[in-house]
XYZ file of C-alpha atoms in Angstrom:
672
model
C 3.541 20.901 -5.238
C 5.632 22.791 -2.699
C 6.136 26.428 -1.703
C 9.901 26.415 -1.337
C 12.648 23.984 -2.315
C 16.329 24.779 -2.091
C 19.170 25.290 0.346
C 18.589 26.222 3.971
C 21.232 28.969 3.665
C 19.062 31.707 2.034
C 16.573 31.362 4.913
C 19.070 31.908 7.730
C 18.833 35.707 7.759
C 15.113 35.962 7.046
C 12.624 36.850 9.755
C 9.487 34.814 10.345
C 7.433 37.488 8.622
C 9.724 37.448 5.588
C 9.536 33.669 5.309
C 5.743 33.746 5.637
C 5.466 36.421 2.925
C 7.719 34.391 0.641
C 5.548 31.290 1.078
C 2.315 33.225 0.647
C 3.573 34.728 -2.617
C 4.571 31.262 -3.823
C 1.149 29.851 -2.965
C -0.671 32.333 -5.188
C -3.473 32.856 -2.692
C -4.183 34.788 0.476
C -3.471 32.403 3.346
C -5.482 32.230 6.550
C -4.119 34.035 9.592
C -3.464 30.854 11.610
C -1.494 29.332 8.726
C 0.624 32.456 8.340
C 1.267 32.570 12.095
C 2.432 28.963 12.053
C 4.961 29.857 9.343
C 6.109 32.962 11.197
C 6.551 31.159 14.509
C 7.567 27.598 13.687
C 9.893 27.845 10.703
C 12.408 30.226 12.358
C 12.605 27.772 15.277
C 13.543 24.955 12.915
C 15.990 27.075 10.911
C 17.749 28.318 14.064
C 18.344 24.744 15.199
C 19.712 23.846 11.765
C 22.058 26.845 12.036
C 23.237 25.757 15.486
C 23.802 22.239 14.170
C 25.937 23.513 11.304
C 23.535 22.030 8.760
C 22.743 25.118 6.701
C 24.003 23.288 3.604
C 21.049 20.876 3.713
C 18.245 21.210 1.206
C 14.800 21.997 2.607
C 11.324 21.639 1.095
C 8.559 23.673 2.727
C 4.842 22.894 2.535
C 5.248 19.805 0.364
C 1.821 18.616 -0.820
C 1.011 14.942 -0.591
C -1.388 13.762 -3.281
C -4.390 13.278 -1.037
C -6.801 15.540 0.805
C -4.537 18.621 0.480
C -2.251 17.322 3.237
C 1.152 18.990 3.367
C 4.391 18.125 5.103
C 5.570 21.205 6.997
C 9.250 20.682 6.190
C 11.436 18.035 4.570
C 15.194 18.152 5.137
C 17.252 16.437 2.432
C 20.905 15.479 2.840
C 23.395 12.626 3.066
C 23.040 10.076 5.851
C 25.956 10.040 8.261
C 25.445 6.302 8.755
C 24.882 5.002 5.197
C 26.504 7.817 3.154
C 23.366 7.701 0.960
C 20.550 10.265 0.467
C 18.112 10.658 3.352
C 15.056 12.863 3.844
C 13.644 13.844 7.229
C 9.948 14.755 7.438
C 9.392 17.332 10.187
C 5.919 17.987 11.616
C 5.889 21.409 13.324
C 3.388 22.408 16.007
C 2.860 25.606 18.005
C 0.894 23.804 20.730
C 1.565 24.807 24.326
C -0.694 22.351 26.178
C -2.058 18.899 25.325
C -4.319 16.334 26.987
C -4.923 12.667 26.175
C -8.216 11.708 24.571
C -10.611 9.402 26.389
C -10.560 5.676 25.720
C -7.865 3.530 24.151
C -7.570 5.331 20.831
C -3.975 6.514 20.325
C -4.016 8.388 17.024
C -5.537 11.599 18.438
C -4.876 14.034 21.294
C -6.599 17.099 22.733
C -4.898 20.375 21.865
C -5.591 23.054 24.500
C -5.319 26.737 23.633
C -6.510 29.176 26.319
C -10.183 28.223 26.882
C -10.399 26.307 23.614
C -9.954 22.540 23.238
C -9.889 20.586 19.994
C -9.222 16.968 19.117
C -6.293 16.715 16.711
C -4.275 13.930 15.172
C -1.302 12.896 17.277
C 1.704 14.636 15.655
C 3.674 11.397 15.465
C 0.695 9.510 14.023
C 0.483 12.263 11.438
C 4.128 12.356 10.373
C 4.575 8.575 10.501
C 1.592 8.221 8.158
C 3.281 10.620 5.756
C 6.487 8.572 6.029
C 4.753 5.289 5.304
C 2.828 6.836 2.441
C 5.992 8.097 0.755
C 7.707 4.751 1.256
C 4.868 2.866 -0.377
C 3.815 5.296 -3.105
C 6.654 7.663 -4.093
C 8.442 6.332 -7.187
C 11.999 7.317 -6.164
C 11.555 6.307 -2.526
C 10.087 2.930 -3.532
C 13.205 2.252 -5.597
C 15.164 2.818 -2.366
C 17.139 5.677 -3.875
C 16.467 7.752 -0.762
C 15.628 6.817 2.830
C 12.770 8.501 4.694
C 12.878 9.410 8.395
C 10.315 11.348 10.437
C 10.029 13.422 13.606
C 7.828 16.022 15.280
C 8.979 19.307 16.818
C 6.565 21.060 19.218
C 8.696 24.090 19.974
C 6.268 25.729 22.472
C 5.365 22.581 24.417
C 7.281 22.437 27.685
C 7.082 18.669 28.185
C 6.366 15.929 25.637
C 5.669 13.344 28.381
C 1.875 13.251 27.827
C 2.333 12.425 24.134
C 4.519 9.356 24.739
C 3.229 7.994 28.053
C 0.157 6.154 29.281
C -1.834 4.796 26.361
C 0.562 6.563 23.967
C 3.486 4.533 25.325
C 3.681 2.285 22.282
C 6.587 1.351 20.083
C 5.847 3.550 17.131
C 5.725 6.688 19.334
C 8.645 5.879 21.633
C 10.985 4.595 18.910
C 14.245 6.518 18.519
C 12.907 9.483 20.531
C 11.533 11.268 17.484
C 9.299 13.755 19.317
C 10.953 16.951 20.533
C 9.647 19.953 22.448
C 10.819 23.222 24.033
C 12.761 21.567 26.853
C 14.863 19.307 24.625
C 15.808 21.489 21.669
C 19.431 20.496 22.219
C 18.427 16.845 21.823
C 16.706 17.752 18.560
C 19.908 19.447 17.389
C 21.947 16.380 18.335
C 19.465 14.132 16.541
C 19.886 16.154 13.355
C 23.676 16.055 13.680
C 23.585 12.269 14.124
C 21.398 11.842 11.056
C 23.020 14.142 8.476
C 26.540 14.640 7.199
C 27.550 18.248 7.839
C 30.080 18.455 4.987
C 30.130 17.368 1.332
C 26.354 17.197 1.463
C 25.412 16.846 -2.202
C 21.983 15.269 -1.954
C 19.332 16.988 -4.066
C 15.810 17.952 -2.980
C 14.661 16.884 -6.475
C 14.825 13.286 -5.273
C 11.578 14.194 -3.515
C 10.043 16.880 -5.719
C 10.606 15.048 -9.026
C 9.140 11.741 -7.884
C 5.807 10.444 -9.160
C 3.118 8.841 -7.060
C 2.288 5.223 -7.652
C -0.982 4.012 -6.063
C -0.913 1.259 -3.442
C -0.544 -2.280 -4.720
C -3.614 -3.700 -6.404
C -6.110 -4.468 -3.636
C -7.457 -7.564 -5.314
C -4.064 -9.241 -5.664
C -3.566 -9.071 -1.890
C -6.966 -10.118 -0.569
C -5.822 -13.556 0.583
C -3.143 -12.013 2.832
C -5.680 -10.173 4.946
C -6.866 -13.328 6.679
C -3.390 -13.645 8.161
C -3.846 -10.247 9.756
C -1.462 -8.506 7.371
C -1.968 -4.740 7.061
C -0.899 -3.886 3.535
C -2.223 -0.383 2.942
C -1.331 3.101 4.082
C -4.450 4.758 5.439
C -4.655 8.531 5.522
C -6.036 10.413 8.511
C -9.749 10.211 7.666
C -9.446 6.479 6.948
C -7.561 5.884 10.183
C -10.206 7.734 12.193
C -13.002 5.626 10.699
C -10.955 2.451 11.138
C -10.166 3.123 14.809
C -13.766 3.988 15.653
C -15.026 0.863 13.903
C -12.499 -1.304 15.801
C -13.773 0.161 19.056
C -17.408 -0.617 18.195
C -16.631 -4.182 17.083
C -14.679 -4.869 20.270
C -17.421 -3.470 22.501
C -20.212 -5.426 20.802
C -18.359 -8.755 20.798
C -17.389 -8.330 24.468
C -20.883 -7.142 25.512
C -22.253 -9.261 28.385
C -25.679 -9.842 26.830
C -24.014 -10.948 23.601
C -27.128 -12.147 21.807
C -29.165 -8.978 22.370
C -26.948 -6.189 21.072
C -26.112 -5.751 17.388
C -24.452 -2.862 15.648
C -24.482 -1.435 12.118
C -21.584 0.671 10.865
C -22.040 2.642 7.655
C -18.922 3.825 5.851
C -19.650 6.090 2.902
C -17.256 7.588 0.387
C -16.841 8.850 -3.141
C -15.291 6.659 -5.882
C -11.632 6.013 -5.087
C -11.908 7.287 -1.493
C -10.664 4.044 0.056
C -13.836 2.437 1.442
C -12.711 -1.028 0.372
C -9.269 -0.425 1.881
C -10.815 0.346 5.277
C -13.011 -2.758 5.025
C -9.990 -4.953 4.288
C -7.963 -3.460 7.117
C -10.881 -4.184 9.476
C -11.019 -7.735 8.144
C -7.293 -8.136 8.887
C -7.716 -6.534 12.323
C -10.492 -8.984 13.227
C -8.254 -11.952 12.438
C -5.465 -10.487 14.563
C -7.859 -9.950 17.478
C -9.476 -13.381 17.026
C -6.136 -15.112 17.471
C -5.303 -12.918 20.460
C -8.637 -13.129 22.326
C -9.946 -16.474 21.083
C -12.707 -15.037 18.907
C -14.058 -17.337 16.223
C -11.924 -17.217 13.070
C -14.849 -18.625 11.071
C -17.246 -15.939 12.296
C -16.300 -13.183 9.862
C -16.947 -12.527 6.182
C -16.263 -9.814 3.667
C -18.486 -9.953 0.601
C -19.970 -7.975 -2.273
C -23.220 -8.094 -4.243
C -21.123 -7.404 -7.352
C -20.568 -10.618 -9.315
C -17.652 -9.037 -11.185
C -15.739 -8.307 -7.985
C -16.396 -11.829 -6.683
C -15.087 -13.287 -9.962
C -11.889 -11.228 -9.850
C -11.102 -11.958 -6.216
C -11.947 -15.594 -6.717
C -9.461 -15.616 -9.573
C -6.674 -14.333 -7.349
C -7.621 -16.866 -4.679
C -7.772 -19.712 -7.201
C -11.050 -20.804 -5.644
C -14.036 -22.475 -7.332
C -12.578 -22.160 -10.846
C -11.821 -18.588 -9.899
C -15.468 -17.811 -9.239
C -15.804 -17.111 -5.527
C -19.588 -17.248 -5.335
C -19.965 -19.455 -2.283
C -18.889 -19.449 1.331
C -15.532 -21.207 1.528
C -12.941 -21.946 4.175
C -11.180 -18.670 3.409
C -14.304 -16.644 4.280
C -13.150 -14.501 1.377
C -14.671 -13.221 -0.964
C -18.219 -14.574 -1.494
C -21.229 -12.941 -3.039
C -23.339 -11.186 -0.387
C -26.435 -13.170 -1.340
C -24.585 -16.425 -0.637
C -23.537 -15.107 2.778
C -27.183 -14.406 3.633
C -28.284 -17.838 2.408
C -25.527 -19.537 4.410
C -26.416 -17.707 7.620
C -30.148 -18.432 7.182
C -29.604 -22.116 6.425
C -27.280 -22.578 9.392
C -29.542 -20.438 11.598
C -26.424 -18.892 13.106
C -25.172 -15.495 14.223
C -21.746 -14.452 13.016
C -19.468 -11.868 14.636
C -18.696 -9.575 11.716
C -20.074 -9.152 8.200
C -18.470 -6.568 5.916
C -20.307 -5.735 2.686
C -18.405 -3.910 -0.039
C -20.333 -2.117 -2.819
C -23.362 -2.328 -0.507
C -25.231 0.231 -2.617
C -25.807 -2.563 -5.146
C -27.903 -4.739 -2.803
C -31.246 -5.335 -4.522
C -33.288 -6.947 -1.749
C -34.169 -5.235 1.526
C -34.781 -8.631 3.128
C -31.086 -9.385 2.621
C -30.210 -6.223 4.543
C -32.493 -7.326 7.395
C -31.068 -10.857 7.486
C -27.476 -9.601 7.493
C -28.134 -7.268 10.421
C -30.068 -9.917 12.386
C -27.467 -12.605 11.856
C -24.305 -10.504 12.371
C -23.186 -9.002 15.656
C -21.642 -6.181 13.628
C -22.549 -5.413 10.026
C -20.415 -2.929 8.111
C -21.862 -1.478 4.905
C -19.371 0.198 2.539
C -21.452 2.271 0.174
C -21.773 5.249 -2.125
C -25.323 6.108 -3.170
C -23.899 7.955 -6.170
C -22.768 4.600 -7.545
C -26.246 3.076 -7.689
C -26.629 2.061 -11.336
C -29.742 -0.112 -11.466
C -33.452 0.610 -10.894
C -33.707 -2.261 -8.391
C -30.659 -1.434 -6.252
C -31.628 -0.563 -2.684
C -28.403 -0.111 -0.729
C -29.170 3.390 0.518
C -28.852 4.948 3.957
C -32.635 5.436 4.094
C -33.337 1.782 3.322
C -30.800 0.580 5.890
C -32.464 2.856 8.468
C -35.856 1.342 7.606
C -34.500 -2.161 8.040
C -33.001 -1.283 11.431
C -36.340 0.179 12.508
C -38.145 -3.028 11.472
C -35.742 -5.168 13.510
C -35.859 -2.912 16.581
C -39.668 -2.734 16.493
C -39.867 -6.501 17.083
C -37.943 -6.137 20.349
C -35.884 -9.343 20.210
C -32.574 -7.615 19.605
C -31.388 -4.027 19.783
C -29.550 -2.637 16.779
C -27.432 0.471 17.171
C -26.229 2.412 14.134
C -23.119 4.474 13.569
C -22.726 6.518 10.397
C -19.063 7.374 9.984
C -17.807 10.656 8.592
C -17.850 10.377 4.811
C -14.522 9.534 3.164
C -13.581 12.140 0.568
C -9.862 11.801 -0.047
C -9.222 10.794 -3.665
C -6.827 7.876 -4.202
C -7.721 7.398 -7.859
C -7.839 9.860 -10.784
C -4.321 11.122 -10.176
C -5.257 11.699 -6.503
C -7.260 14.604 -7.907
C -10.303 15.494 -5.808
C -10.917 18.469 -8.086
C -11.572 16.171 -11.061
C -14.228 14.243 -9.156
C -15.893 17.399 -7.870
C -15.987 18.764 -11.406
C -17.678 15.583 -12.613
C -20.420 16.037 -10.021
C -20.926 19.639 -11.153
C -20.879 18.557 -14.799
C -23.738 16.123 -14.284
C -25.655 18.630 -12.188
C -25.744 20.832 -15.296
C -24.368 23.975 -13.678
C -22.338 26.756 -15.276
C -19.161 25.387 -16.768
C -15.604 26.597 -16.470
C -12.384 24.833 -17.379
C -10.489 23.425 -14.416
C -6.742 23.958 -14.833
C -6.063 22.066 -11.615
C -7.973 19.015 -12.857
C -6.129 19.192 -16.172
C -2.690 19.606 -14.570
C -3.059 16.770 -12.076
C -4.903 14.269 -14.256
C -4.342 13.282 -17.875
C -7.694 14.136 -19.518
C -8.138 14.131 -23.276
C -11.183 14.376 -25.525
C -10.502 12.401 -28.687
C -11.788 13.135 -32.188
C -12.231 9.463 -33.019
C -12.123 6.105 -31.215
C -9.016 5.384 -33.304
C -7.206 8.295 -31.610
C -8.344 7.123 -28.185
C -7.165 3.580 -28.859
C -3.754 4.759 -30.103
C -3.210 6.872 -26.979
C -3.946 3.839 -24.828
C -1.756 1.607 -26.980
C 1.131 4.051 -26.531
C 0.694 3.888 -22.756
C 0.676 0.086 -22.868
C 4.200 0.103 -24.271
C 5.424 1.005 -20.788
C 5.892 -2.052 -18.587
C 3.153 -2.504 -16.003
C 0.763 0.036 -17.504
C -2.693 -1.535 -17.628
C -5.287 0.125 -19.840
C -8.843 -0.737 -20.812
C -11.620 0.613 -23.013
C -15.103 0.906 -21.496
C -18.355 2.146 -22.999
C -21.892 3.143 -22.302
C -24.356 0.315 -23.002
C -25.460 1.704 -26.390
C -24.688 -1.323 -28.563
C -26.200 -4.827 -28.464
C -24.273 -7.556 -26.666
C -24.612 -10.700 -28.747
C -23.340 -14.180 -27.982
C -20.203 -15.450 -29.766
C -20.444 -17.586 -32.885
C -20.324 -21.394 -32.763
C -16.544 -21.351 -32.457
C -16.943 -18.980 -29.513
C -15.358 -16.119 -31.410
C -16.598 -12.757 -30.104
C -18.744 -10.576 -32.347
C -17.753 -6.957 -33.021
C -20.942 -5.478 -31.538
C -19.585 -1.968 -31.051
C -19.428 -0.449 -34.533
C -18.714 3.275 -34.983
C -18.426 5.061 -38.314
C -15.748 7.776 -38.413
C -14.065 9.863 -41.156
C -11.090 7.506 -40.825
C -13.154 4.366 -41.341
C -15.213 1.982 -39.256
C -13.973 1.346 -35.702
C -15.291 -1.885 -34.218
C -14.716 -3.956 -31.106
C -16.456 -6.758 -29.175
C -17.767 -6.521 -25.641
C -15.834 -8.494 -23.039
C -16.588 -12.196 -22.653
C -19.785 -13.010 -20.757
C -19.361 -15.470 -17.821
C -22.671 -17.076 -18.795
C -21.245 -18.111 -22.179
C -17.841 -19.187 -20.835
C -18.720 -21.022 -17.587
C -15.548 -23.115 -17.708
C -13.316 -20.025 -17.378
C -13.154 -17.006 -15.115
C -13.375 -14.536 -17.991
C -13.970 -11.449 -15.801
C -10.793 -12.173 -13.848
C -8.922 -12.675 -17.124
C -10.244 -9.384 -18.530
C -9.239 -7.462 -15.411
C -5.855 -9.000 -14.693
C -4.314 -9.661 -18.131
C -2.600 -6.601 -19.567
C -2.275 -7.391 -23.270
C -4.415 -10.196 -24.719
C -7.792 -8.757 -23.753
C -7.267 -5.076 -24.540
C -9.568 -5.332 -27.573
C -12.526 -6.391 -25.432
C -14.625 -3.413 -24.285
C -16.083 -3.414 -20.782
C -19.361 -1.910 -19.605
C -20.256 -0.435 -16.217
C -21.165 -3.870 -14.799
C -17.732 -5.204 -15.750
C -15.688 -2.291 -14.472
C -17.449 -0.958 -11.355
C -15.167 -1.345 -8.342
C -12.000 -1.692 -10.450
C -9.425 0.726 -11.794
C -6.572 0.803 -14.285
C -3.674 3.136 -14.945
C -5.453 4.614 -17.974
C -8.978 4.152 -19.268
C -10.625 5.005 -22.571
C -14.335 5.870 -22.345
C -16.837 5.702 -25.199
C -19.585 8.080 -24.081
C -22.791 6.950 -25.794
C -25.938 8.831 -26.725
C -28.320 7.221 -24.215
C -27.389 10.120 -21.917
C -26.586 13.502 -23.445
C -26.473 17.285 -23.014
C -28.990 19.059 -25.257
C -27.432 22.501 -24.788
C -29.464 23.405 -21.700
C -29.982 20.261 -19.642
C -29.122 16.576 -19.346
C -31.457 14.143 -21.111
C -31.764 10.396 -21.568
C -33.077 8.321 -24.457
C -34.131 4.787 -23.556
C -34.285 3.869 -27.235
C -30.553 4.563 -27.535
C -29.753 2.120 -24.727
C -29.169 -1.576 -25.336
C -29.168 -2.508 -21.642
C -32.123 -4.877 -21.775
C -31.929 -5.868 -18.107
C -31.849 -2.237 -16.985
C -34.818 -1.346 -19.194
C -36.868 -4.366 -18.091
C -36.416 -3.465 -14.407
C -37.060 0.213 -15.096
C -40.423 -0.512 -16.699
C -41.327 -3.614 -14.678
C -41.533 -5.782 -17.819
C -40.119 -9.278 -18.363
C -37.001 -9.236 -20.536
C -38.509 -11.905 -22.809
C -41.197 -9.433 -23.913
C -38.714 -6.797 -25.087
C -37.587 -6.576 -28.711
C -35.397 -3.956 -30.372
C -36.406 -2.675 -33.821
C -33.129 -1.816 -35.586
C -34.882 0.001 -38.440
C -36.972 2.313 -36.262
C -34.341 2.431 -33.475
C -36.794 1.794 -30.663
C -37.729 -0.767 -28.052
C -40.921 -2.751 -28.612
C -43.005 -4.788 -26.185
C -44.759 -8.027 -27.067
C -48.430 -7.958 -26.073
C -51.133 -10.592 -26.484
C -51.363 -12.314 -29.874
C -47.729 -11.358 -30.468
C -48.656 -7.715 -31.045
C -45.624 -5.402 -30.833
C -46.028 -1.876 -29.495
C -43.593 0.942 -28.693
C -42.248 0.717 -25.146
C -41.729 4.454 -24.628
C -45.084 5.450 -26.138
C -47.224 2.860 -24.327
C -45.577 2.273 -20.952
C -44.418 4.458 -18.082
C -41.197 3.771 -16.152
C -41.395 2.872 -12.467
C -38.988 5.702 -11.590
C -39.396 9.418 -12.264
C -37.235 11.332 -14.737
C -35.018 12.755 -12.005
C -34.179 9.291 -10.701
C -33.504 7.955 -14.201
C -31.155 10.852 -14.951
C -29.388 10.120 -11.671
C -28.852 6.476 -12.699
C -27.391 7.472 -16.072
C -25.133 10.112 -14.528
C -23.914 7.552 -11.972
C -23.105 5.100 -14.768
C -21.002 7.573 -16.734
C -19.347 9.006 -13.630
C -18.211 5.490 -12.774
C -16.814 4.960 -16.279
C -14.996 8.305 -16.148
C -13.339 7.530 -12.782
C -11.713 4.165 -13.545
C -8.332 5.616 -14.529
C -5.653 6.147 -11.887
C -3.501 8.378 -14.056
C -5.647 9.401 -17.000
C -8.884 9.186 -18.939
C -9.329 9.534 -22.707
C -12.891 10.078 -23.914
C -14.714 9.892 -27.244
C -18.269 11.254 -27.400
C -20.978 10.017 -29.703
C -22.923 13.253 -29.211
C -21.286 16.564 -30.262
C -23.060 18.859 -27.754
C -22.128 16.550 -24.884
C -18.536 16.547 -26.096
C -18.349 20.352 -26.153
C -20.012 20.657 -22.759
C -17.466 18.255 -21.247
C -14.599 20.184 -22.834
C -15.899 23.439 -21.337
C -15.425 21.891 -17.885
C -12.068 20.214 -18.265
C -10.246 21.605 -21.289
C-alpha cells in the first residue's frame, strides 16, 4: 500500500498543506496532527531539493507500507542509476527533529529526540532506513531478482548538525558509509548525492518495480540453523526484534563478565504471537554468542539452543544430518537438542553453562526442568507464547517461571534476575497480516462478529464446501515451483498404526455429497524409527502431501499455503464456544486432562464416547463418571489454542473446511 506513486513533477507547485491533504484523502482516514505536520513540513523540503537537482522526472512513492507492523517508508525515489544505467530506488527517511542526544550505554540503534522540554527515545534514523533497505533486498520479489537496486539515506532537514548521529558510539561503518545522513547544514551535499545517484535525462524507470512486487518471507529458518554457529546473521530483524535483541545482548555480556560469576544468573523472557519472530531473535542471539565467544575467548561449548518440541528437534536434526536426522541429544554442534536432554546433560555433568536458549518454552511440562535450566545456565532465555499451550500438562508460563525463580532465590546460593522483554507483535506469517491474527483471537473469544476486509485483502482465506475443494485449491498452488502446501486437521479421527507392509491407513474419512474423502495421518516416528519421518513430511514438497498433520506435527512450522480440517471437538453452538471430549481422538490429551492412564481408555465407536476400564474389566463412561483436572475455561482455552495454531501455519493463505455448520458460518461472519 502507498498514498502516492507517480512523477515528482505534479508535486512541484503544491504547498505542504496541499500535499498533506492529498495524502490524507488517499489514506481514507483522518490522520493525526503530528503525522500531517510531518507531511506539510518534510515533503516540500525533499521536493525542493529534487527541483534544484533537476530530477523532477523521477518517480516518487510516498508513505509506502512495508508488510510488518504498519511501518512505512516516507519516500522512495525511483530512477535510472547514473553508474550502472539500471533501475535504482532510494529510500528516504525524513525527520523534523531539531535536537538529538545519544542514548546511554553502548547500544547504537536508538537516539534521544529532544523537542522543547520533551525527550523521547527513538530509533536511529539510519538504523531505521537501513533495516527497510535490507528487508526489501531479502523479501521483495523484484528486488531479490536484482531487477532494481536499493539505496538508502536519511534527511533531517531541521537538524543543524548531524555530528552526534555519526560520532562517538555511532561512529560505525554502517552509519558512516557513503555519507548517507544529511541535515540542514548540508542540503547542497544531499542535492549532489542525488545528482550522483540518478540520471537526470532519459529516466524511464517505473515506480511499479516497487509497488507491484510481492513479499517473500525470509529463507526457511530450519534450513539455515547450522550456519548460526559460525556467527552468520541470516535474518532481517524489524525494529521491535532489534530492540529485544540488543537488550538481550547487553544482559548476556554483563552477566558473563560479572566479577562474582558463579553468583549472578539472569532469565530473559521473550514473548510473542505466532509468527512474530521469537525463534528468529533466539537464533540471532545464538549467532551473536558465537561471534563474541571467538572474540573474547568465551567457551564455544557453553551455549545451547533447544526445544521441548520433538517435531522441531526432528526437523532441525534432519537438516543437520545428525543422529539419523533426530537431534534428540547434546552433540558437538550444540544444535538443536531436546530441552529435556539439555537438562539431563547439565545435571549429569554438574556444570554451569553460559547461555541456554529454549524455543517453544511454553511446551515445557516439568517445573523442575525450568529450575534446573536456570540454576545451571548463567543466562536462560525462554521464547514463549502462552496462547500456544496445547496440552493439560504444559507449564511454560510466565507465572510458573516466576515461581521457579522465587524458589531458587529463596535458597540464597545464587541470585537470579529476570527481564521480561516487550512482547513481539509484528506478524511475519499469514501474509504479514496482523489483522488476521487479531481477528482469530476475537473469534475464539466469542465476541460480536464482523467481516474483516483488510484480513481478506492481505491474506488468502477461503472456506471450502468440501475437503475435495480444499485439496484441489492446494494442488493448484503446488503447481507453482517452490510452493509448499500441507493439510492439517483437528485430532477428531483415530490414528492407527500402518499395516504389516507399513502402508498407512486412511484414518480420516469424511462423507460428502461428492463422495468419501479419505487420507492417512502423517507417519509416526515411533513406527518408523529408522527414518526421520517428521523431517521428510515437513521438507518434501510433493510425495507426502497426502499425509495429514495434526497440531503436534505442525506447531512451530509454516508453509506457503495450508488446508485446515476444523473438527467437531471444538465448535460454536450459536451463542458460545463449546468442546466435546467424545469427539476428540487425542488419547494422550484426554488421559492427561483426566489424570487417567492411557491404557485404561477405550473408545466405543457405536456410542461415540470414551470409556474407562475399572476393576474386573468394567467399562464406564469417562465424561459421566470422571471430572477433568482443569476447569471448562481452561479446556476451552486449550482447544482454541490448538485451532489457532492450525489456522496460522500458512504464510500466504489458509483454506478451511468445517465439520460443524454453525462453526463454519460463524467463521465466515468474521473473515468473509
